[in-house]
Structure formats: C-alpha cells, structure tokens
Amino acid sequence: MATPTVKLPPKGSIIPMIRSSCKNARILANIQVHDSSIKALLESPVFNSTYEKLSTAHGVAMPLQFQTLESEVNLISLLSILNFGHGYRLPLKRATGRGAYDTIRALIFGLYLASTDEDNLMSAKGLKSLSKAKVAELAQLANHIHVEKAHPTIPGLTIGELGGPLYELVELITNVLNETGTILVQDRYDSLGTFVIEALHKADQNGIADAEVVLDELIRRFPAFQDIGTYQDQPVYVFKKALFLLHALVLRFGQGSDRRIPLPDTDQLPIFSDNVIPSMLVHFGVLDLTQATEPRLASAFGSLTVEENLAYDPTKDTEKRSGTTRGPELSNSEAYVLRAAAVDACEMIVNRAREDGLTFSVTLPALDGWLWSVAKEGRLRSDLSRFTQARCLLY
C-alpha cells in the first residue's frame, strides 16, 4: 500500500505519472535498456515460439457459473485486489505446491462456493467480518499456519501456536478483505463489484470508459490499490492491481456481444509490474543491471545465461521439471525501482515492435501477459529466479 508520506497523483494524471515516475526511477538507478537487447528479444526463439499463444494468458478465467453481472465483476475485482504475496512463493510451494497467484485463485474459488444468499462471504458485509481462520481454510492453508515452539516450563515438550510466513500471508489477506469490506459498508455498497460497475459507468464516454476516471475511483477509495513506492526520495507510481483489474474486465467482457458494461482501452495502459516481469526482463537481457547505482542490484541475479534463455524454445522441450530457484531478496526501494524499470522497458519494447512491423501485434498488456506466462514454461520456471521483497508489500 502507499507509503504515508507519498501523495497520490493529482486527478487526471495517474497514467502519465506512472510512466514518468517509472522512467525517472530507472534513469536515477542507472538501469540500462539497450536497443540491441530489445531487438534480440523480439527476434529470439523464446519470443517467437510462444508470444501469440501466451500473450492473453493472464489467469483470470474460472470454471464458475454466475447468476448476475455484479457477481462476476465482484469475483474479478476481489481476485485483483488480492493479487499480491509473491514474497511467500517458496513457503507456499513447499506447503501446497502452488504459488501466490494460484493460492489467491483457490481462495476466491472457495469464497464463491461457500457463499449462500443468506451468508455471502464475498459481499461487503461478508468481507468485513471474514476471519483469519476462514481465510486459511478456504485458501487451503489451515494446516500450515502453526509453528512448533518449546514449552516454556516442560523440557522436551513442544507446542504448536499460530505463526510462520503463511500465517503472515493469511493475516495480510484477511486485513485487506476486512478493510475493503468496511469501506464498502460505510459507503453503502453491496460489494466491490457494485462499486467497480458504478465507477465504469461514471467514466463512460460514448461506450468507452475513461481509464483515468476508473483508476482514480479505485486508488483514492481503497488503500489496497495504492501501489506506490519511493526511490531516492522520489515517488514511484506502479498501481499494478488497479491496472490488472481494468484489463481483466476487458479480457472477460470486451469480446463481441458480451460487452455489457463500459470498458476502457487497455492497450495503451502501462504494464502491471510485479516481481516476475522485471526478473524475466533481466534474464532475457533487456534490463541491464551491471552499472546500477545500487551495488546489490548490480549483482542481485548472479551470473546470467541470456543467450541460452533467448534461444530456448519451450514448445520443443518435453522434459518435466519441478522446483523453483531462490531469487534475490531486495529492499522496498530496490524492488520498486526494478518494477519501475520494467514498466519503462516494456514501453520501449512495444515501440520497437511497432517500428519493426512484426507480423503479430505487440501491445503493452499482451507483452505483460507473455512475460508473466512464459516464466511458467519449462526450464524458465524451474531455473530462472524471481526477486522477492524483504518486507513484502501488498503487490
């Protein structure tokens, strides 16, 4: 969430402030993006063999039946506001075999199936009163939120008590849901979905929703959407979850006759920068950290195999792999500047792709989807590390 000392962008300036603050942070940190490296990525086997297939895979679709538009928008909105927890990926993998995003999907799935007309856990009132125990149960983490400690008076005896990294994650999730529900109840909204639909209609301009208006509504109302950091005392605006929500709605409702609500044009929005995308851009050689101002960033990912990564074609790899490589742990400032560098680098990649006249369209959200999805393919999933943040914020 937003650092208290950092102000939100003025109304009407959110999208340009994302771009300018991220570019400024990248330059201040001396993270280089070379045109030759962008060209190498666009011409690489890893890009050309997978881009068209993976560029729309944002992991939003769920095998559920919805009785109303509001209930489906509500589910997508909750999936978006809870799209965080990357710092818990390794303990989650050890405990359940799932990463952070799949854990959140499991929780949302559970909330939906456990809800009834009389007790709707996904309503504003339901979110406000949701307990940590219920969140742990529905996220399938109930057996992994205790730690063993020595009994204070009986030698040799251990007792279990609530604690550990996955209990911390459950607390974070519950706090966000409770806070969001409280705000919605205070403002007399039945659900987060109801709020989002109203914001889309408020932003309606001849059937197209003004993304600035919707982002402003989300970010100013809900602290969990205030994804802001600092670098060298300068603000870094990313707003990953709010941007993700807008594109998730476009993916679901923007096709053909199913366009039931005003939607923004997300092709021109900045990417939804998390920990995966900048990490992959480092491994693909687009983000050059060798001259970074921060000494730890310059050596954070160790020895890189850029040429090998670019030459890799997941479609020809039949070997099954498991496990994950532990990545560098970064401070809040280091993490934000790396995420910011990815936002700026992706703008440069898309501009170069347009200049080169590729046979397929490369847009910012599609590039985001490809980078996020290709990271799960074959040896890229098992061998290439992603950074984590020392004090995991809500992104």
CSV table of C-alpha atoms in Angstrom, one decimal:
chain,number,residue,atom,x,y,z
A,1,MET,CA,0.0,0.0,0.0
A,2,ALA,CA,1.0,3.6,-0.3
A,3,THR,CA,3.8,5.0,1.8
A,4,PRO,CA,2.0,7.5,4.1
A,5,THR,CA,4.5,10.3,3.1
A,6,VAL,CA,3.9,9.8,-0.6
A,7,LYS,CA,1.0,11.7,-2.2
A,8,LEU,CA,-1.3,10.2,-4.8
A,9,PRO,CA,-1.1,11.7,-8.3
A,10,PRO,CA,-3.4,14.7,-9.0
A,11,LYS,CA,-6.7,13.8,-10.6
A,12,GLY,CA,-6.4,13.2,-14.3
A,13,SER,CA,-2.7,12.4,-14.2
A,14,ILE,CA,-2.4,8.8,-13.0
A,15,ILE,CA,-1.3,7.2,-16.2
A,16,PRO,CA,1.2,9.8,-17.3
A,17,MET,CA,2.6,9.9,-13.7
A,18,ILE,CA,3.1,6.1,-13.8
A,19,ARG,CA,5.1,6.4,-17.0
A,20,SER,CA,7.1,9.5,-15.9
A,21,SER,CA,7.9,8.3,-12.4
A,22,CYS,CA,9.0,4.9,-13.6
A,23,LYS,CA,11.2,6.3,-16.3
A,24,ASN,CA,12.7,8.7,-13.8
A,25,ALA,CA,13.4,6.0,-11.3
A,26,ARG,CA,15.1,3.8,-14.0
A,27,ILE,CA,17.4,6.6,-15.0
A,28,LEU,CA,18.2,7.6,-11.4
A,29,ALA,CA,19.1,3.9,-10.7
A,30,ASN,CA,21.2,3.7,-13.9
A,31,ILE,CA,19.4,0.6,-15.1
A,32,GLN,CA,20.2,0.4,-18.8
A,33,VAL,CA,17.9,-0.7,-21.6
A,34,HIS,CA,19.8,-1.2,-24.9
A,35,ASP,CA,18.1,-1.2,-28.3
A,36,SER,CA,20.2,-4.1,-29.3
A,37,SER,CA,18.9,-6.1,-26.4
A,38,ILE,CA,15.3,-5.3,-27.3
A,39,LYS,CA,16.0,-6.4,-30.9
A,40,ALA,CA,17.5,-9.7,-29.6
A,41,LEU,CA,14.4,-10.4,-27.6
A,42,LEU,CA,12.0,-9.7,-30.5
A,43,GLU,CA,14.0,-11.9,-32.8
A,44,SER,CA,14.5,-14.7,-30.3
A,45,PRO,CA,13.1,-18.3,-30.4
A,46,VAL,CA,11.6,-17.9,-26.9
A,47,PHE,CA,9.6,-14.9,-28.0
A,48,ASN,CA,8.5,-16.0,-31.5
A,49,SER,CA,7.6,-19.6,-30.5
A,50,THR,CA,5.3,-18.6,-27.6
A,51,TYR,CA,4.2,-15.0,-27.8
A,52,GLU,CA,0.9,-15.4,-29.7
A,53,LYS,CA,-0.2,-18.4,-27.6
A,54,LEU,CA,0.7,-16.9,-24.2
A,55,SER,CA,0.1,-13.2,-24.6
A,56,THR,CA,-3.5,-13.4,-23.5
A,57,ALA,CA,-3.0,-15.8,-20.6
A,58,HIS,CA,-3.5,-13.6,-17.5
A,59,GLY,CA,-5.1,-16.4,-15.4
A,60,VAL,CA,-8.4,-14.6,-15.0
A,61,ALA,CA,-10.9,-17.3,-16.2
A,62,MET,CA,-12.6,-19.6,-13.7
A,63,PRO,CA,-14.9,-22.5,-14.3
A,64,LEU,CA,-17.9,-20.9,-12.5
A,65,GLN,CA,-21.4,-20.0,-13.4
A,66,PHE,CA,-22.6,-16.5,-12.4
A,67,GLN,CA,-26.2,-15.5,-12.0
A,68,THR,CA,-25.5,-11.8,-12.3
A,69,LEU,CA,-23.1,-9.4,-13.9
A,70,GLU,CA,-22.3,-7.9,-10.5
A,71,SER,CA,-21.3,-11.3,-9.0
A,72,GLU,CA,-18.8,-11.9,-11.8
A,73,VAL,CA,-17.4,-8.4,-11.7
A,74,ASN,CA,-17.1,-8.8,-8.0
A,75,LEU,CA,-15.1,-12.0,-8.3
A,76,ILE,CA,-12.7,-10.5,-10.8
A,77,SER,CA,-12.3,-7.4,-8.6
A,78,LEU,CA,-11.5,-9.4,-5.5
A,79,LEU,CA,-9.1,-11.5,-7.5
A,80,SER,CA,-7.4,-8.3,-8.5
A,81,ILE,CA,-7.2,-6.5,-5.1
A,82,LEU,CA,-5.7,-9.7,-3.6
A,83,ASN,CA,-3.1,-10.1,-6.4
A,84,PHE,CA,-0.1,-10.0,-4.1
A,85,GLY,CA,2.0,-12.2,-1.9
A,86,HIS,CA,4.9,-13.0,-4.2
A,87,GLY,CA,7.3,-12.9,-1.2
A,88,TYR,CA,5.6,-16.1,0.1
A,89,ARG,CA,6.1,-18.1,-3.1
A,90,LEU,CA,8.7,-20.5,-1.7
A,91,PRO,CA,6.9,-21.4,1.6
A,92,LEU,CA,3.6,-21.8,-0.4
A,93,LYS,CA,5.3,-24.1,-2.9
A,94,ARG,CA,6.7,-26.2,-0.1
A,95,ALA,CA,3.4,-26.4,1.7
A,96,THR,CA,0.8,-26.7,-1.1
A,97,GLY,CA,2.7,-26.9,-4.5
A,98,ARG,CA,1.0,-23.6,-5.5
A,99,GLY,CA,2.4,-20.1,-5.9
A,100,ALA,CA,0.9,-16.9,-4.6
A,101,TYR,CA,-1.5,-16.2,-7.5
A,102,ASP,CA,-2.8,-19.8,-7.6
A,103,THR,CA,-3.3,-19.6,-3.8
A,104,ILE,CA,-5.4,-16.4,-4.2
A,105,ARG,CA,-7.4,-18.1,-7.0
A,106,ALA,CA,-8.1,-21.0,-4.7
A,107,LEU,CA,-9.3,-18.7,-2.0
A,108,ILE,CA,-11.6,-16.8,-4.4
A,109,PHE,CA,-13.0,-20.0,-5.7
A,110,GLY,CA,-13.6,-21.2,-2.1
A,111,LEU,CA,-15.3,-17.9,-1.1
A,112,TYR,CA,-17.6,-18.2,-4.1
A,113,LEU,CA,-18.6,-21.8,-3.5
A,114,ALA,CA,-19.0,-21.3,0.3
A,115,SER,CA,-21.3,-18.3,-0.2
A,116,THR,CA,-25.1,-18.5,0.1
A,117,ASP,CA,-27.9,-16.0,-0.3
A,118,GLU,CA,-28.1,-15.7,3.5
A,119,ASP,CA,-24.3,-15.7,4.1
A,120,ASN,CA,-22.5,-14.2,1.1
A,121,LEU,CA,-18.8,-14.2,2.1
A,122,MET,CA,-18.0,-12.0,-1.0
A,123,SER,CA,-20.4,-9.3,-0.1
A,124,ALA,CA,-19.3,-6.1,1.6
A,125,LYS,CA,-20.7,-7.3,4.9
A,126,GLY,CA,-19.1,-10.8,4.4
A,127,LEU,CA,-15.7,-9.3,3.7
A,128,LYS,CA,-15.9,-7.0,6.7
A,129,SER,CA,-16.4,-9.9,9.1
A,130,LEU,CA,-14.3,-12.6,7.4
A,131,SER,CA,-12.0,-14.3,9.9
A,132,LYS,CA,-8.4,-15.4,9.5
A,133,ALA,CA,-9.5,-19.0,10.3
A,134,LYS,CA,-12.0,-18.9,7.4
A,135,VAL,CA,-9.4,-17.4,5.0
A,136,ALA,CA,-6.9,-20.1,6.0
A,137,GLU,CA,-9.4,-22.8,5.5
A,138,LEU,CA,-10.6,-21.6,2.1
A,139,ALA,CA,-7.1,-20.9,0.8
A,140,GLN,CA,-6.2,-24.5,1.9
A,141,LEU,CA,-3.6,-23.2,4.3
A,142,ALA,CA,-5.1,-24.2,7.6
A,143,ASN,CA,-2.6,-26.9,8.2
A,144,HIS,CA,0.4,-24.6,7.5
A,145,ILE,CA,-0.1,-21.6,9.8
A,146,HIS,CA,1.4,-23.0,13.0
A,147,VAL,CA,4.9,-23.2,14.3
A,148,GLU,CA,6.4,-25.6,16.9
A,149,LYS,CA,7.9,-23.9,19.9
A,150,ALA,CA,9.4,-25.4,23.1
A,151,HIS,CA,7.1,-25.5,26.1
A,152,PRO,CA,8.1,-22.7,28.5
A,153,THR,CA,8.2,-24.9,31.6
A,154,ILE,CA,8.3,-28.6,30.4
A,155,PRO,CA,11.6,-29.6,28.9
A,156,GLY,CA,11.4,-31.7,25.7
A,157,LEU,CA,7.8,-30.7,25.1
A,158,THR,CA,6.9,-28.6,22.0
A,159,ILE,CA,3.6,-26.9,21.4
A,160,GLY,CA,2.1,-25.5,18.2
A,161,GLU,CA,1.0,-21.9,18.0
A,162,LEU,CA,-0.1,-19.6,15.2
A,163,GLY,CA,2.8,-18.1,13.4
A,164,GLY,CA,5.2,-18.5,10.5
A,165,PRO,CA,5.3,-17.0,7.0
A,166,LEU,CA,2.0,-18.4,5.8
A,167,TYR,CA,0.2,-17.2,8.9
A,168,GLU,CA,1.6,-13.7,8.0
A,169,LEU,CA,0.2,-14.1,4.5
A,170,VAL,CA,-3.2,-15.1,5.9
A,171,GLU,CA,-3.2,-12.0,8.1
A,172,LEU,CA,-2.3,-9.8,5.1
A,173,ILE,CA,-5.2,-11.3,3.0
A,174,THR,CA,-7.7,-11.0,5.9
A,175,ASN,CA,-6.7,-7.4,6.7
A,176,VAL,CA,-7.2,-6.4,3.0
A,177,LEU,CA,-10.6,-8.1,2.8
A,178,ASN,CA,-11.8,-6.7,6.2
A,179,GLU,CA,-10.6,-3.2,5.3
A,180,THR,CA,-12.2,-3.3,1.8
A,181,GLY,CA,-15.5,-4.6,3.3
A,182,THR,CA,-15.5,-1.9,6.0
A,183,ILE,CA,-15.1,0.8,3.4
A,184,LEU,CA,-17.8,-0.6,1.2
A,185,VAL,CA,-20.2,-0.9,4.1
A,186,GLN,CA,-19.5,2.6,5.2
A,187,ASP,CA,-20.1,3.9,1.7
A,188,ARG,CA,-23.3,1.7,1.3
A,189,TYR,CA,-22.1,-0.6,-1.5
A,190,ASP,CA,-23.3,-4.2,-1.5
A,191,SER,CA,-20.0,-5.4,-2.9
A,192,LEU,CA,-16.7,-4.4,-4.5
A,193,GLY,CA,-18.2,-5.5,-7.8
A,194,THR,CA,-21.1,-3.0,-7.4
A,195,PHE,CA,-18.5,-0.2,-6.7
A,196,VAL,CA,-16.5,-1.1,-9.8
A,197,ILE,CA,-19.6,-1.2,-12.1
A,198,GLU,CA,-20.6,2.2,-10.8
A,199,ALA,CA,-17.1,3.6,-11.5
A,200,LEU,CA,-17.2,2.2,-15.0
A,201,HIS,CA,-20.5,3.9,-15.7
A,202,LYS,CA,-19.2,7.2,-14.1
A,203,ALA,CA,-16.3,7.0,-16.5
A,204,ASP,CA,-18.5,6.2,-19.6
A,205,GLN,CA,-17.7,8.4,-22.6
A,206,ASN,CA,-19.9,7.1,-25.5
A,207,GLY,CA,-19.5,3.4,-24.5
A,208,ILE,CA,-15.8,3.7,-23.7
A,209,ALA,CA,-14.7,4.1,-20.0
A,210,ASP,CA,-12.1,6.7,-19.3
A,211,ALA,CA,-9.3,4.6,-17.6
A,212,GLU,CA,-8.1,7.7,-15.7
A,213,VAL,CA,-11.5,8.1,-14.0
A,214,VAL,CA,-11.8,4.4,-13.1
A,215,LEU,CA,-8.3,4.3,-11.7
A,216,ASP,CA,-8.9,7.4,-9.7
A,217,GLU,CA,-12.0,6.0,-8.2
A,218,LEU,CA,-10.2,2.7,-7.2
A,219,ILE,CA,-7.0,4.2,-5.9
A,220,ARG,CA,-8.5,7.0,-3.8
A,221,ARG,CA,-11.1,4.8,-2.2
A,222,PHE,CA,-9.2,1.6,-1.4
A,223,PRO,CA,-5.7,1.6,0.3
A,224,ALA,CA,-5.0,-1.9,-1.1
A,225,PHE,CA,-4.9,-0.4,-4.6
A,226,GLN,CA,-2.4,2.3,-3.6
A,227,ASP,CA,0.7,0.6,-5.0
A,228,ILE,CA,3.3,3.4,-4.5
A,229,GLY,CA,7.0,3.4,-3.5
A,230,THR,CA,9.9,5.7,-3.4
A,231,TYR,CA,13.4,5.8,-4.9
A,232,GLN,CA,15.9,8.5,-3.8
A,233,ASP,CA,13.0,10.3,-2.2
A,234,GLN,CA,11.1,10.4,-5.5
A,235,PRO,CA,7.7,8.8,-5.8
A,236,VAL,CA,7.4,5.6,-7.9
A,237,TYR,CA,3.8,5.0,-9.1
A,238,VAL,CA,3.0,1.5,-10.3
A,239,PHE,CA,-0.6,0.7,-9.3
A,240,LYS,CA,-0.3,-2.9,-10.6
A,241,LYS,CA,-3.5,-4.3,-9.1
A,242,ALA,CA,-5.8,-1.5,-10.3
A,243,LEU,CA,-4.3,-1.7,-13.9
A,244,PHE,CA,-4.7,-5.5,-13.7
A,245,LEU,CA,-8.3,-5.2,-12.8
A,246,LEU,CA,-9.1,-3.0,-15.8
A,247,HIS,CA,-7.5,-5.4,-18.2
A,248,ALA,CA,-9.1,-8.4,-16.5
A,249,LEU,CA,-12.5,-6.9,-17.1
A,250,VAL,CA,-11.6,-6.2,-20.8
A,251,LEU,CA,-10.5,-9.8,-21.3
A,252,ARG,CA,-13.8,-11.1,-19.8
A,253,PHE,CA,-16.3,-8.6,-21.1
A,254,GLY,CA,-14.7,-6.9,-24.1
A,255,GLN,CA,-15.3,-9.5,-26.7
A,256,GLY,CA,-18.2,-9.4,-29.1
A,257,SER,CA,-21.8,-9.3,-27.8
A,258,ASP,CA,-20.8,-9.9,-24.2
A,259,ARG,CA,-19.8,-6.2,-23.8
A,260,ARG,CA,-22.3,-5.4,-21.0
A,261,ILE,CA,-20.5,-2.5,-19.3
A,262,PRO,CA,-18.4,0.4,-20.5
A,263,LEU,CA,-14.8,-0.7,-20.7
A,264,PRO,CA,-11.5,1.2,-21.2
A,265,ASP,CA,-9.0,0.8,-24.0
A,266,THR,CA,-6.3,-1.1,-22.0
A,267,ASP,CA,-3.9,-1.5,-25.0
A,268,GLN,CA,-2.4,1.9,-24.1
A,269,LEU,CA,-2.1,1.3,-20.3
A,270,PRO,CA,1.3,0.7,-18.6
A,271,ILE,CA,2.1,-2.9,-17.7
A,272,PHE,CA,1.1,-4.4,-14.4
A,273,SER,CA,4.6,-4.7,-12.9
A,274,ASP,CA,5.2,-7.3,-10.2
A,275,ASN,CA,8.3,-9.3,-9.3
A,276,VAL,CA,8.0,-11.8,-12.3
A,277,ILE,CA,8.1,-9.4,-15.2
A,278,PRO,CA,11.3,-7.4,-14.2
A,279,SER,CA,13.0,-10.6,-13.2
A,280,MET,CA,12.3,-12.1,-16.7
A,281,LEU,CA,13.5,-8.9,-18.4
A,282,VAL,CA,16.8,-9.3,-16.5
A,283,HIS,CA,17.1,-12.9,-17.5
A,284,PHE,CA,16.3,-12.0,-21.2
A,285,GLY,CA,19.0,-9.3,-21.1
A,286,VAL,CA,16.6,-6.3,-21.6
A,287,LEU,CA,17.2,-4.8,-18.2
A,288,ASP,CA,21.0,-4.3,-17.8
A,289,LEU,CA,21.8,-4.0,-14.1
A,290,THR,CA,25.6,-4.1,-14.4
A,291,GLN,CA,26.0,-0.4,-14.0
A,292,ALA,CA,23.2,0.1,-11.5
A,293,THR,CA,23.6,2.8,-8.9
A,294,GLU,CA,22.6,0.3,-6.2
A,295,PRO,CA,25.5,-2.2,-5.7
A,296,ARG,CA,23.2,-5.0,-4.6
A,297,LEU,CA,21.1,-4.6,-7.8
A,298,ALA,CA,24.2,-4.9,-10.0
A,299,SER,CA,24.9,-8.4,-8.7
A,300,ALA,CA,21.5,-9.4,-7.5
A,301,PHE,CA,20.8,-12.2,-10.0
A,302,GLY,CA,24.3,-13.5,-10.2
A,303,SER,CA,25.6,-15.0,-13.4
A,304,LEU,CA,23.1,-14.7,-16.2
A,305,THR,CA,22.6,-17.0,-19.3
A,306,VAL,CA,20.9,-14.5,-21.5
A,307,GLU,CA,21.8,-16.1,-24.9
A,308,GLU,CA,20.7,-19.5,-23.7
A,309,ASN,CA,17.4,-18.1,-22.3
A,310,LEU,CA,16.7,-16.3,-25.6
A,311,ALA,CA,17.5,-19.4,-27.7
A,312,TYR,CA,15.2,-21.6,-25.6
A,313,ASP,CA,12.0,-22.9,-27.3
A,314,PRO,CA,9.6,-24.2,-24.7
A,315,THR,CA,7.4,-25.8,-27.4
A,316,LYS,CA,10.2,-28.3,-28.1
A,317,ASP,CA,11.0,-29.1,-24.5
A,318,THR,CA,9.3,-32.3,-23.3
A,319,GLU,CA,11.2,-32.7,-20.1
A,320,LYS,CA,9.2,-32.4,-16.9
A,321,ARG,CA,10.7,-30.1,-14.2
A,322,SER,CA,9.8,-29.2,-10.7
A,323,GLY,CA,11.1,-26.9,-8.0
A,324,THR,CA,12.0,-23.2,-8.1
A,325,THR,CA,15.2,-21.3,-7.9
A,326,ARG,CA,15.5,-18.9,-4.9
A,327,GLY,CA,15.9,-15.3,-6.1
A,328,PRO,CA,17.5,-12.3,-4.6
A,329,GLU,CA,15.8,-10.6,-1.6
A,330,LEU,CA,15.5,-6.8,-2.3
A,331,SER,CA,14.6,-3.9,-0.1
A,332,ASN,CA,11.4,-2.0,-0.8
A,333,SER,CA,13.3,0.7,-2.6
A,334,GLU,CA,15.3,-1.7,-4.8
A,335,ALA,CA,12.1,-3.7,-5.6
A,336,TYR,CA,10.2,-0.6,-6.6
A,337,VAL,CA,13.0,0.7,-8.8
A,338,LEU,CA,13.3,-2.7,-10.6
A,339,ARG,CA,9.5,-2.8,-11.1
A,340,ALA,CA,9.6,0.8,-12.4
A,341,ALA,CA,12.4,-0.1,-14.8
A,342,ALA,CA,10.2,-2.9,-16.2
A,343,VAL,CA,7.4,-0.5,-16.9
A,344,ASP,CA,9.6,1.8,-18.8
A,345,ALA,CA,11.4,-1.1,-20.7
A,346,CYS,CA,8.1,-2.6,-21.8
A,347,GLU,CA,7.1,0.8,-23.3
A,348,MET,CA,10.4,0.7,-25.3
A,349,ILE,CA,9.8,-2.9,-26.4
A,350,VAL,CA,6.4,-2.1,-27.8
A,351,ASN,CA,7.6,1.0,-29.6
A,352,ARG,CA,10.4,-1.0,-31.2
A,353,ALA,CA,8.0,-3.8,-32.2
A,354,ARG,CA,5.8,-1.3,-33.9
A,355,GLU,CA,8.7,0.2,-35.8
A,356,ASP,CA,9.8,-3.3,-36.9
A,357,GLY,CA,6.4,-4.1,-38.2
A,358,LEU,CA,6.1,-7.6,-36.7
A,359,THR,CA,3.6,-10.0,-38.3
A,360,PHE,CA,1.7,-10.1,-34.9
A,361,SER,CA,0.6,-7.2,-32.7
A,362,VAL,CA,2.6,-6.4,-29.6
A,363,THR,CA,0.7,-4.4,-27.1
A,364,LEU,CA,1.6,-3.5,-23.5
A,365,PRO,CA,-1.0,-5.8,-21.8
A,366,ALA,CA,-0.2,-8.6,-24.2
A,367,LEU,CA,3.5,-8.2,-23.6
A,368,ASP,CA,2.8,-8.2,-19.8
A,369,GLY,CA,0.8,-11.4,-20.2
A,370,TRP,CA,3.5,-13.1,-22.2
A,371,LEU,CA,6.3,-12.3,-19.8
A,372,TRP,CA,4.2,-13.4,-16.8
A,373,SER,CA,3.1,-16.7,-18.6
A,374,VAL,CA,6.4,-17.6,-20.3
A,375,ALA,CA,8.0,-17.5,-16.8
A,376,LYS,CA,6.0,-20.7,-16.1
A,377,GLU,CA,7.3,-22.6,-19.1
A,378,GLY,CA,9.7,-25.5,-18.9
A,379,ARG,CA,13.2,-24.6,-17.6
A,380,LEU,CA,12.2,-20.9,-17.4
A,381,ARG,CA,10.0,-21.9,-14.4
A,382,SER,CA,12.5,-24.1,-12.6
A,383,ASP,CA,15.8,-22.4,-13.4
A,384,LEU,CA,15.2,-18.7,-13.6
A,385,SER,CA,14.9,-16.9,-10.3
A,386,ARG,CA,12.5,-14.0,-9.4
A,387,PHE,CA,13.2,-11.5,-6.8
A,388,THR,CA,11.4,-11.2,-3.5
A,389,GLN,CA,11.0,-8.2,-1.2
A,390,ALA,CA,12.4,-8.1,2.3
A,391,ARG,CA,9.2,-6.6,3.8
A,392,CYS,CA,6.6,-7.8,1.4
A,393,LEU,CA,4.2,-5.0,0.5
A,394,LEU,CA,0.8,-5.7,-1.0
A,395,TYR,CA,1.6,-6.3,-4.6
